[in-house]
CSV table of N, CA and C and ligand atoms in Angstrom, one decimal:
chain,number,residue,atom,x,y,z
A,20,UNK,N,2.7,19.6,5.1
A,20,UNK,CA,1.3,19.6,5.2
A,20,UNK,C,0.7,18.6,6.2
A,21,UNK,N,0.0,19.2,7.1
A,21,UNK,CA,-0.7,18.0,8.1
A,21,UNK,C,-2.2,17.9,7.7
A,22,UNK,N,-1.9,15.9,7.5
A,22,UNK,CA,-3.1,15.7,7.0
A,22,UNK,C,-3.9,15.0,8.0
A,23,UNK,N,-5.5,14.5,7.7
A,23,UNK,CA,-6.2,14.0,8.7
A,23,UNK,C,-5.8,12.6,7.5
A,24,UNK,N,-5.3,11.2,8.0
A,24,UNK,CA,-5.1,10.8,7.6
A,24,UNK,C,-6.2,9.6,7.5
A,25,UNK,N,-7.1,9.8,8.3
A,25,UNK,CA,-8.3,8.8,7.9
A,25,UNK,C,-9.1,9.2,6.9
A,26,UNK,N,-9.2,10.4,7.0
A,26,UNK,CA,-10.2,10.8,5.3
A,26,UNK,C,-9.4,10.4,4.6
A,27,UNK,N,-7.9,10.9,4.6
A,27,UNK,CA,-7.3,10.8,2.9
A,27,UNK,C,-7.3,9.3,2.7
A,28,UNK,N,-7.3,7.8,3.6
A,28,UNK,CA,-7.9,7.2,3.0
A,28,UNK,C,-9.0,6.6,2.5
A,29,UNK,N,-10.0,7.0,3.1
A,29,UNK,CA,-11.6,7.0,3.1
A,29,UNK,C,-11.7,7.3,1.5
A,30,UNK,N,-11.2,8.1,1.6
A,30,UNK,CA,-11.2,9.4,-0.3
A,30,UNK,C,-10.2,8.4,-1.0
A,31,UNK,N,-9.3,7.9,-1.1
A,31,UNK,CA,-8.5,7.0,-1.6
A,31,UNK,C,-9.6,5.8,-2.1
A,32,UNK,N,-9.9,4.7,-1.0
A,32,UNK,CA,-10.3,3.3,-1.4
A,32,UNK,C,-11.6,3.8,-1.8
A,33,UNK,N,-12.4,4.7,-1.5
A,33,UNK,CA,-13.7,5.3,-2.4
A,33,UNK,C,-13.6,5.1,-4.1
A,34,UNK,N,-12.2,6.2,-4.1
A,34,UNK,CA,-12.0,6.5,-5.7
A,34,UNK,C,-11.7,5.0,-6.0
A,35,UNK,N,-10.5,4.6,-5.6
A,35,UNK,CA,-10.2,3.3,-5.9
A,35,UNK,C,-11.3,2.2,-6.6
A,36,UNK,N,-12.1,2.0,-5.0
A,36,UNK,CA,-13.3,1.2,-5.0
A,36,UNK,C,-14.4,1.5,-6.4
A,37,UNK,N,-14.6,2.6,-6.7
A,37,UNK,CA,-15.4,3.3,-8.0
A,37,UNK,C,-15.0,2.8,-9.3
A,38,UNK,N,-13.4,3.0,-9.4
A,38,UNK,CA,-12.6,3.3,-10.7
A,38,UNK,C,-12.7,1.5,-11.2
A,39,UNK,N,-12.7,0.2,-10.0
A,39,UNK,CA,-12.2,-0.7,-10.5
A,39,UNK,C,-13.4,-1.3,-10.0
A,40,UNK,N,-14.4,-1.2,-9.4
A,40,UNK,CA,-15.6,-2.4,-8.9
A,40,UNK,C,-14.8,-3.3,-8.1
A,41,UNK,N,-13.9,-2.1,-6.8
A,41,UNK,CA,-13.7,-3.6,-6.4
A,41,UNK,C,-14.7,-3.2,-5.0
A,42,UNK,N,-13.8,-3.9,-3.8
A,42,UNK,CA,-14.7,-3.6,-2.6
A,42,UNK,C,-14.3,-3.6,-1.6
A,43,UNK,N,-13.1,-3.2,-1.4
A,43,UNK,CA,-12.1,-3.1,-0.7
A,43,UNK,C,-12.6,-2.3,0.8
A,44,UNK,N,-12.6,-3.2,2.0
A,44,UNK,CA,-12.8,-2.6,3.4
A,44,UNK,C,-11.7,-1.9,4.0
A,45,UNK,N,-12.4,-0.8,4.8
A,45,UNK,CA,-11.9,0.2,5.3
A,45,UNK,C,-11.6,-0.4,6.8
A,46,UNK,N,-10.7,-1.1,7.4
A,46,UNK,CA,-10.7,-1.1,9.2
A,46,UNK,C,-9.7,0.0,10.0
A,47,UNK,N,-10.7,0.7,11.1
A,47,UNK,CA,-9.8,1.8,11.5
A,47,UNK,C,-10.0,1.1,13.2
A,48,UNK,N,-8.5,0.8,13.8
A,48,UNK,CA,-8.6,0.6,15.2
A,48,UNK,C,-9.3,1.4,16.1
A,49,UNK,N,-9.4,3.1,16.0
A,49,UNK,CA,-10.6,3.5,16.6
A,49,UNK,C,-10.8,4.8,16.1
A,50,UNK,N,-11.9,5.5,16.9
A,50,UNK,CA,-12.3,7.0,15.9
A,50,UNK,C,-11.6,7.9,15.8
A,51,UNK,N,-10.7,8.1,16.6
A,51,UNK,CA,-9.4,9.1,16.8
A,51,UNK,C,-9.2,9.3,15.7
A,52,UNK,N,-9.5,11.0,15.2
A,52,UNK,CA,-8.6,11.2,13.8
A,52,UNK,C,-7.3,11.3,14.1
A,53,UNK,N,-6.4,10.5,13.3
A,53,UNK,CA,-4.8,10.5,13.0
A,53,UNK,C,-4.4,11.5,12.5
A,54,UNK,N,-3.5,12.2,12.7
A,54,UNK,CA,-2.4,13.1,11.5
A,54,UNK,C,-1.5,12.6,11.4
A,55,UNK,N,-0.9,13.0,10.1
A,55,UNK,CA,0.4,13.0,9.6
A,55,UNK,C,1.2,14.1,8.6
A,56,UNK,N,2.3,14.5,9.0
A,56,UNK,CA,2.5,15.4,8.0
A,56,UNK,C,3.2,14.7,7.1
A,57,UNK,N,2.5,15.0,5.4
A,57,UNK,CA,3.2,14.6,4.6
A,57,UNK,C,2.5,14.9,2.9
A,58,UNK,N,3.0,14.8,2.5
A,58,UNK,CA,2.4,15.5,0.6
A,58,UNK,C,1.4,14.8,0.1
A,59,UNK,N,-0.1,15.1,0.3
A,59,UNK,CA,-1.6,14.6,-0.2
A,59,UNK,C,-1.4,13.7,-1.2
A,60,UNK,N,-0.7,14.7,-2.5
A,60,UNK,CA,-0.8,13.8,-3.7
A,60,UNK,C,-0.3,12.7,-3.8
A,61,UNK,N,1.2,12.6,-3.6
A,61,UNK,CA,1.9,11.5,-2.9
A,61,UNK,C,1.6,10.7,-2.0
A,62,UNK,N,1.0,11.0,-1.3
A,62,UNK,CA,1.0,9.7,-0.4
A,62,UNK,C,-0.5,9.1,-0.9
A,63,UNK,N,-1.8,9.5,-1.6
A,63,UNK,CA,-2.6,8.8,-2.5
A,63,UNK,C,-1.6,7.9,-3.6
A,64,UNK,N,-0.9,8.7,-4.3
A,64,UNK,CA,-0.4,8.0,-5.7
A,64,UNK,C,0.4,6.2,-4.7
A,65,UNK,N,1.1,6.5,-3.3
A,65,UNK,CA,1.9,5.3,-3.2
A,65,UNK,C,0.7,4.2,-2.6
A,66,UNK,N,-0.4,5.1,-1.6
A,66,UNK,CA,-1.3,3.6,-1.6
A,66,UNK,C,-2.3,3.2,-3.0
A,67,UNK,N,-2.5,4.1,-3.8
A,67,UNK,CA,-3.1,3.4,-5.2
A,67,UNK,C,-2.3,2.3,-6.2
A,68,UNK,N,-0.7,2.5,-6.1
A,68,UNK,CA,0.1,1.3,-6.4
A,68,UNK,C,-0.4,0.3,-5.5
A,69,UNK,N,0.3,0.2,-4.1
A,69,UNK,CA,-0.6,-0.9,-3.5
A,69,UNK,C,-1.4,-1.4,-3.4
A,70,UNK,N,-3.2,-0.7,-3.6
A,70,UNK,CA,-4.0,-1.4,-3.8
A,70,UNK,C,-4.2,-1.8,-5.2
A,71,UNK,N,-3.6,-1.4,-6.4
A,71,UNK,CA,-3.6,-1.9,-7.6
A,71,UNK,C,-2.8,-3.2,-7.8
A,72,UNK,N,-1.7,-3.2,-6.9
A,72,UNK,CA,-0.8,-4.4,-7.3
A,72,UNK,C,-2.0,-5.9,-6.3
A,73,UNK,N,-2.5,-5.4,-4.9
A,73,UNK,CA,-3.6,-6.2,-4.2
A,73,UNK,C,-4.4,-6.8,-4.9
A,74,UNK,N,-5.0,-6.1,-6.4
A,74,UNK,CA,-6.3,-6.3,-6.9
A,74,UNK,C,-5.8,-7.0,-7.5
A,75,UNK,N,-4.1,-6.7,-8.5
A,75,UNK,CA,-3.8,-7.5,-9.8
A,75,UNK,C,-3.4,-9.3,-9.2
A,76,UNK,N,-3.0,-9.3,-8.1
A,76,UNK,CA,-2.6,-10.0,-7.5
A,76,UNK,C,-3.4,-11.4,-6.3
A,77,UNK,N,-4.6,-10.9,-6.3
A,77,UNK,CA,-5.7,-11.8,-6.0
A,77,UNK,C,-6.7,-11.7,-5.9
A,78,UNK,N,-7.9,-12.4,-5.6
A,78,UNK,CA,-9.3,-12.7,-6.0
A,78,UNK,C,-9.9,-11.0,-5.7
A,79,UNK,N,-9.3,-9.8,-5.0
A,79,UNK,CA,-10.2,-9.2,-4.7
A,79,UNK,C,-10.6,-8.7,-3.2
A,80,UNK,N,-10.3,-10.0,-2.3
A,80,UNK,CA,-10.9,-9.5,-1.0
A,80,UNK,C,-9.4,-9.0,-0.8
A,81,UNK,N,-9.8,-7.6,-0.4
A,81,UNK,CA,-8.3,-6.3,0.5
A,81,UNK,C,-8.9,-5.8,1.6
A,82,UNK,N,-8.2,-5.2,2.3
A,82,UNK,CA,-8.5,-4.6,3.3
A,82,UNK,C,-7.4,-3.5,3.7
A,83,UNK,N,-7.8,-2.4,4.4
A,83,UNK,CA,-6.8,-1.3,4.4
A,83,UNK,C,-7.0,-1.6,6.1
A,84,UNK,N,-6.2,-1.5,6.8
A,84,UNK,CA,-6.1,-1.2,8.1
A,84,UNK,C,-5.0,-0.1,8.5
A,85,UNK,N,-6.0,0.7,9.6
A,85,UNK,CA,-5.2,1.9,10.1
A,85,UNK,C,-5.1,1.7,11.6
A,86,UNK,N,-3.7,2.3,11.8
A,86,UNK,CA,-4.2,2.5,13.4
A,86,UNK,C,-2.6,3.2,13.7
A,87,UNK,N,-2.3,3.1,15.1
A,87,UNK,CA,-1.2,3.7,15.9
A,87,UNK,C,-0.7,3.4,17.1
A,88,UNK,N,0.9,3.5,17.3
A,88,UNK,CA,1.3,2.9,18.7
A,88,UNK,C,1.6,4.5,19.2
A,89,UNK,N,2.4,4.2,19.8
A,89,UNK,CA,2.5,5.9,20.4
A,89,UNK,C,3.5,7.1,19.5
A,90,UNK,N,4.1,6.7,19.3
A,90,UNK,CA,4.6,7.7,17.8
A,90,UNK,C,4.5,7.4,16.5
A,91,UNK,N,3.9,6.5,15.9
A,91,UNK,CA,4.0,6.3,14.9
A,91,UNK,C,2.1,5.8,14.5
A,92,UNK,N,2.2,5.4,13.1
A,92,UNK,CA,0.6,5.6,12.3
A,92,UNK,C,1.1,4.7,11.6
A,93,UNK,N,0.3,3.5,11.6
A,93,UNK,CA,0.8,2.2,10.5
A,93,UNK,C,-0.7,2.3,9.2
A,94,UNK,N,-0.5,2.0,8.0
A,94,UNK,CA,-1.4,1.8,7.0
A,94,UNK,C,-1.2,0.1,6.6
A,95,UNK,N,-2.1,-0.5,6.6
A,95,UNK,CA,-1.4,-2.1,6.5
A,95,UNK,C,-2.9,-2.1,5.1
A,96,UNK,N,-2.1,-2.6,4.1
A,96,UNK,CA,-2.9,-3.0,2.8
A,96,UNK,C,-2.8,-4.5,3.1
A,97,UNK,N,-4.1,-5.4,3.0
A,97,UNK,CA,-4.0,-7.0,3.3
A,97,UNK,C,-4.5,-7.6,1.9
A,98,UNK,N,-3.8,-8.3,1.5
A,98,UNK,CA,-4.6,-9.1,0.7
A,98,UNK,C,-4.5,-10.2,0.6
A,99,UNK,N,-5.1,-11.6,0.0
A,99,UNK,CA,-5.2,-12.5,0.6
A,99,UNK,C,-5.0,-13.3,-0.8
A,100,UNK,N,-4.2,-12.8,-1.6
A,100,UNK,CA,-4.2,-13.6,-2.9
A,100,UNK,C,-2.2,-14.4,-2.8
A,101,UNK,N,-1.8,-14.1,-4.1
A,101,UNK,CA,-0.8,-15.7,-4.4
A,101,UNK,C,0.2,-15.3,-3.6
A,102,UNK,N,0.4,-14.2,-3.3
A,102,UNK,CA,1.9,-14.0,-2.3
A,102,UNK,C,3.4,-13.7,-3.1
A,103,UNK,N,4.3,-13.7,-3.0
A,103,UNK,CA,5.4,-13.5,-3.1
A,103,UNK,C,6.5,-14.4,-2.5
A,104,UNK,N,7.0,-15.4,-3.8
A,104,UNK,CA,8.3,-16.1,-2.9
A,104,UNK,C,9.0,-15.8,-2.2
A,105,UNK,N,9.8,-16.3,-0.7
A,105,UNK,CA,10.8,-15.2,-0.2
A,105,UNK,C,12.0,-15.0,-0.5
A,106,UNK,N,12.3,-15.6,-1.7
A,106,UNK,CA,13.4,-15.1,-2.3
A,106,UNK,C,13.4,-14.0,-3.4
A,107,UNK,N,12.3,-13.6,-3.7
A,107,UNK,CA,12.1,-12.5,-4.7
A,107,UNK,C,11.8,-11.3,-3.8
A,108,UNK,N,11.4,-11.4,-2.4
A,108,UNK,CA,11.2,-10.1,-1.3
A,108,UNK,C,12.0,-9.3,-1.9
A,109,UNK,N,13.3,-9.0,-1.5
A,109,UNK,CA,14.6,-8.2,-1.7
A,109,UNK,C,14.3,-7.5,-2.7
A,110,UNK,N,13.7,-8.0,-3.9
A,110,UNK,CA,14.1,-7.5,-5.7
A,110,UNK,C,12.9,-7.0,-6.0
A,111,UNK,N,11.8,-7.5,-5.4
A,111,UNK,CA,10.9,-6.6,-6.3
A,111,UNK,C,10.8,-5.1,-5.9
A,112,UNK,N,11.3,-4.1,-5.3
A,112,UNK,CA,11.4,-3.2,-5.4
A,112,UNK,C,12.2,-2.4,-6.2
A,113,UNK,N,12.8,-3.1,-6.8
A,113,UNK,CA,14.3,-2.9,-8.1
A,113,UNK,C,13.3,-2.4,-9.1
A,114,UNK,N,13.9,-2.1,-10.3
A,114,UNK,CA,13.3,-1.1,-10.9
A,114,UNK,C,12.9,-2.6,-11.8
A,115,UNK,N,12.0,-3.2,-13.1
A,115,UNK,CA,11.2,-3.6,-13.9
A,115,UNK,C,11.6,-5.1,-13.0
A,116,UNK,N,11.8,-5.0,-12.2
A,116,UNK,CA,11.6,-6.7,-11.5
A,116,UNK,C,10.3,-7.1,-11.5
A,117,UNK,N,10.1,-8.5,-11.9
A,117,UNK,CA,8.7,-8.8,-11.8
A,117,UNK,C,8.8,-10.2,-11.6
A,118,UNK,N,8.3,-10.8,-10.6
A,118,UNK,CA,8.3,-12.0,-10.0
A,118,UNK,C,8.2,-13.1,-10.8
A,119,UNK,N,7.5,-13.3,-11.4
A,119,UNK,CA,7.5,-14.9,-12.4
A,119,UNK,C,6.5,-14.0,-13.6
A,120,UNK,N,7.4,-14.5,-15.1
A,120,UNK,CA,6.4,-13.5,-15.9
A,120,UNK,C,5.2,-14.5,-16.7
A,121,UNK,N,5.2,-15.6,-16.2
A,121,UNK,CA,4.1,-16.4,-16.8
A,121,UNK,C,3.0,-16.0,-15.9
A,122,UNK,N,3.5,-16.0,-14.5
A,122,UNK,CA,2.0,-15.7,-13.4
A,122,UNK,C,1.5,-14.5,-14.0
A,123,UNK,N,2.5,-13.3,-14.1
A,123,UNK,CA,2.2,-11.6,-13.8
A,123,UNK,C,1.6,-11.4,-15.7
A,124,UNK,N,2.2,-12.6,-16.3
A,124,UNK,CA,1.9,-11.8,-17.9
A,124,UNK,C,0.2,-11.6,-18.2
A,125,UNK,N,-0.6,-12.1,-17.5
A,125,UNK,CA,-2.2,-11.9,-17.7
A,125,UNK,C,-2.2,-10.5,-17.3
A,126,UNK,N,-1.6,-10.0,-16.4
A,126,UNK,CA,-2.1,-9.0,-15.5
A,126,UNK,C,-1.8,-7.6,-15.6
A,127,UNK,N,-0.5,-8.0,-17.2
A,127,UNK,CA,0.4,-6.8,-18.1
A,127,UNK,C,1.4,-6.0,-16.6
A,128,UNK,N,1.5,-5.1,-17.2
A,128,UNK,CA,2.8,-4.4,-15.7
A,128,UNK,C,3.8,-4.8,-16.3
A,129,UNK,N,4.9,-3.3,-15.9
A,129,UNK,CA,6.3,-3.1,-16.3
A,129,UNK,C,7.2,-3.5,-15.2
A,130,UNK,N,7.0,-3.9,-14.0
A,130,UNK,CA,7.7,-4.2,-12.9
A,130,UNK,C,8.2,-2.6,-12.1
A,131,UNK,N,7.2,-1.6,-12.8
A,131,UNK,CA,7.8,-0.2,-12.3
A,131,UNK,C,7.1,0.0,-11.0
A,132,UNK,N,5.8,-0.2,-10.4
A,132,UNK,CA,5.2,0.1,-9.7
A,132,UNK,C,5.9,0.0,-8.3
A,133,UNK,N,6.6,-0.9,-7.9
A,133,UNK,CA,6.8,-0.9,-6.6
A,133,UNK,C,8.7,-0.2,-6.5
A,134,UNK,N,9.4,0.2,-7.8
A,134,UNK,CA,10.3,1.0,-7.3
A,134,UNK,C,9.9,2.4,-7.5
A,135,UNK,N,8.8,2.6,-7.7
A,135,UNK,CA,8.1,4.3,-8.0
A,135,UNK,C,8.0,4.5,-6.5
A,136,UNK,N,6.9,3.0,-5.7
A,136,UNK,CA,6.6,3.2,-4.3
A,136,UNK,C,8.0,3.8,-3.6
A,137,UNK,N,9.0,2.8,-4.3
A,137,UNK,CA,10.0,3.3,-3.2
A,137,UNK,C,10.5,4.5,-3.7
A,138,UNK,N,10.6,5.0,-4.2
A,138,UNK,CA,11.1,6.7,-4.6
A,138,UNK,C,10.2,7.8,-3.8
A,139,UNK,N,8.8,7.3,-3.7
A,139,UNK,CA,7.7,8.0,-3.3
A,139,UNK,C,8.1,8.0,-1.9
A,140,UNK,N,7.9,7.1,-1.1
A,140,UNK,CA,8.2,7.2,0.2
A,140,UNK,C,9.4,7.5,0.9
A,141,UNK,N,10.5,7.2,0.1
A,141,UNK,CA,11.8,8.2,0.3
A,141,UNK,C,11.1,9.8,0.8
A,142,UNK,N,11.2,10.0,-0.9
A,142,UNK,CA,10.5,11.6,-0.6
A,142,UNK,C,9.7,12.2,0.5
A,143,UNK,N,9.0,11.4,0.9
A,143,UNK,CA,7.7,12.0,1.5
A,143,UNK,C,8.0,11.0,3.3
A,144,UNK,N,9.4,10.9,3.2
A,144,UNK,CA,9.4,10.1,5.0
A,144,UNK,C,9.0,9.5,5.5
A,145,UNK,N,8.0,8.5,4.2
A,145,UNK,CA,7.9,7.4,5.0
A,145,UNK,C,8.4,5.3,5.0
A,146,UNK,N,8.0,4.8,5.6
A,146,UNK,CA,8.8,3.3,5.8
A,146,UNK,C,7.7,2.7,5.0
A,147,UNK,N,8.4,1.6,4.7
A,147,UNK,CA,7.3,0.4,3.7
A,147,UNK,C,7.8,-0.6,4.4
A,148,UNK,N,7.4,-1.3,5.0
A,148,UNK,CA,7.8,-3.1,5.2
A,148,UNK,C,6.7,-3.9,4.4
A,149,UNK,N,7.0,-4.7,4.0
A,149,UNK,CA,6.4,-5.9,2.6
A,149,UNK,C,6.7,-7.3,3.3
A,150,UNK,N,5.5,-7.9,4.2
A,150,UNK,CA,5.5,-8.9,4.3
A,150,UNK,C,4.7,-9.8,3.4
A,151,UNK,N,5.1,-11.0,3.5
A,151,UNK,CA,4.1,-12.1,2.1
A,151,UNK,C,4.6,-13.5,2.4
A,152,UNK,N,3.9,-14.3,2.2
A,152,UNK,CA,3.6,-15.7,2.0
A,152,UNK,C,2.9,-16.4,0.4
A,153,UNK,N,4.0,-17.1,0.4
A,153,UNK,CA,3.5,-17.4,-0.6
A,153,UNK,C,2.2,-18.2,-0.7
A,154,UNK,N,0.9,-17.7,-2.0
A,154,UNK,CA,0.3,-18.5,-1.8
A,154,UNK,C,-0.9,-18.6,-1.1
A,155,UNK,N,-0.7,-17.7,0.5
A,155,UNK,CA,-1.3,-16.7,1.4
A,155,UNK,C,-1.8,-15.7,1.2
A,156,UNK,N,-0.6,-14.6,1.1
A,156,UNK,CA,-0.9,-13.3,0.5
A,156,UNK,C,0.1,-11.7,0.8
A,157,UNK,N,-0.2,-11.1,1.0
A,157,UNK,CA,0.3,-10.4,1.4
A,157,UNK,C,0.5,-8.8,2.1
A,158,UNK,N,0.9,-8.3,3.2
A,158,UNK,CA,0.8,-7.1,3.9
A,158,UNK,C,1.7,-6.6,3.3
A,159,UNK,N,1.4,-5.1,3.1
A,159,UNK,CA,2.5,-3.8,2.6
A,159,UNK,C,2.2,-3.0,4.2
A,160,UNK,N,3.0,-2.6,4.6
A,160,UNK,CA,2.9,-1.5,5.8
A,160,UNK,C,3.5,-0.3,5.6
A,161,UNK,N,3.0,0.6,5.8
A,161,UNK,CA,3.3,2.2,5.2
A,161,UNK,C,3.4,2.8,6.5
A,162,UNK,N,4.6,3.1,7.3
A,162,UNK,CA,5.0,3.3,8.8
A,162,UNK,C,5.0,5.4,8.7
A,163,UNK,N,4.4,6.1,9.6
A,163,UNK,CA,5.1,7.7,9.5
A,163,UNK,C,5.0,8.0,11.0
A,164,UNK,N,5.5,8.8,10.8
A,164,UNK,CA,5.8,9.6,12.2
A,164,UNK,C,4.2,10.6,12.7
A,165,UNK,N,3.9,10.2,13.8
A,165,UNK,CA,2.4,10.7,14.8
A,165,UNK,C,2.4,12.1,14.6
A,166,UNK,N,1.4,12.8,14.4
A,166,UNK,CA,1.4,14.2,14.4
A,166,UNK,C,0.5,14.6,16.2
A,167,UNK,N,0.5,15.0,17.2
A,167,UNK,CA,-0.3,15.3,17.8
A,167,UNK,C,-0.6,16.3,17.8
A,168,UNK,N,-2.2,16.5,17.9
A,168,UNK,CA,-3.3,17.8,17.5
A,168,UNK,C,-3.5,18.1,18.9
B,23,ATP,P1,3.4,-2.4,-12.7
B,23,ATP,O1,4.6,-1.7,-13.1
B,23,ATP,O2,2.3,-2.3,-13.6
B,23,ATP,O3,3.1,-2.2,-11.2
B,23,ATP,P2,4.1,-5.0,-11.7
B,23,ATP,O4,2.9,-5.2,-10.8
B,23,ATP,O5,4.7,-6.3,-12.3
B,23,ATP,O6,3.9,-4.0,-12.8
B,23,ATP,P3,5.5,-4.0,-9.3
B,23,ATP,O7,4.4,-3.3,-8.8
B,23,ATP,O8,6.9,-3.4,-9.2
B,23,ATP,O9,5.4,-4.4,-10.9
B,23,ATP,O10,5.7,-5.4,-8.6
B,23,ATP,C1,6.8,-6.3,-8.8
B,23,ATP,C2,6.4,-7.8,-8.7
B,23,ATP,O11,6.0,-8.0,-7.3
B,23,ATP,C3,5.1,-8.1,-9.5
B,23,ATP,O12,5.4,-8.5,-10.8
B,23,ATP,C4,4.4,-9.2,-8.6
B,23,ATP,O13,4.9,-10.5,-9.1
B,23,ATP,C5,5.0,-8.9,-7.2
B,23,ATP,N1,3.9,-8.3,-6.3
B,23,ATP,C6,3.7,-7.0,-6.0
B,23,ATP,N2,2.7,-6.8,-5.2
B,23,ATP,C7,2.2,-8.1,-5.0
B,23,ATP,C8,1.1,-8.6,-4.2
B,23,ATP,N3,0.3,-7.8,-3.5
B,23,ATP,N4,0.8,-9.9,-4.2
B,23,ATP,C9,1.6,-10.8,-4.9
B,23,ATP,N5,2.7,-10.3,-5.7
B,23,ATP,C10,3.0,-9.0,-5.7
């Protein structure tokens, strides 16, 4: 399925933005609608884990950034809250891993969310890189392959 991939996140951080009061900005490098072929529902369900784990994880200010180099469509979720040690990088994608459980226990979570992401993006062909600082915050990048219209 080829999607126009700026609406489907427009329609994403909308609902998002609604369901939780937050206020999460939209930055798109320029008007060019993007495509990508890839499964609607899925690829909402894997950026709503990311911006769910963004919200649980700091004050609030996110940002979704879109754009493209020549074959490829980057999604970069920013957030600017506690970060992620870099020795727990590797594991939190393992199935109920959860980084420190005194930090994460206010915030409840089964440590499932981010090996679902990875099952999701298997399926549906696309890359995740997870950059983070601790403390800082941290970038999820959702990489797919350019559709040209
Ligand atoms: P849930 O299953 O409800 O999503 P969870 O948030 O604990 O629970 P994951 O989404 O798998 O589980 O995340 C694993 C761990 O990675 C979290 O416990 C958290 O410590 C860390 N983490 C994930 N995303 C972020 C983020 N944006 N900033 C800081 N830490 C994060």
């Amino acid at each position: 399925n080829q999607l126009n991939i700026s609406q489907l996140i427009t329609q994403t951080i909308k609902a998002f933005n609604n369901a939780y009061h937050c206020d999460i900005k939209f930055i798109q490098e320029n008007d060019t609608p993007l495509f990508i072929e890839t499964d609607e529902k899925k690829l909402k369900q894997l950026l709503f884990i990311f911006l769910d784990n963004a919200r649980k994880y700091s004050d609030g200010t996110i940002s979704v950034e879109l754009g493209h180099d020549q074959d490829e469509v980057y999604i970069k979720i920013i957030d600017h809250g506690i970060g992620i040690p870099e020795i727990d990088l590797p594991k939190v994608f393992d199935r109920f891993y959860r980084v420190d459980k005194a930090r994460s226990r206010k915030q409840g979570g089964s440590g499932l969310g981010l090996s679902l992401a990875k099952e999701i993006a298997d399926a549906i062909g696309v890359i995740i890189q997870l950059d983070s600082v601790l403390g800082a915050g941290t970038i999820v990048t959702i990489l797919s392959k350019k559709i040209e219209k």
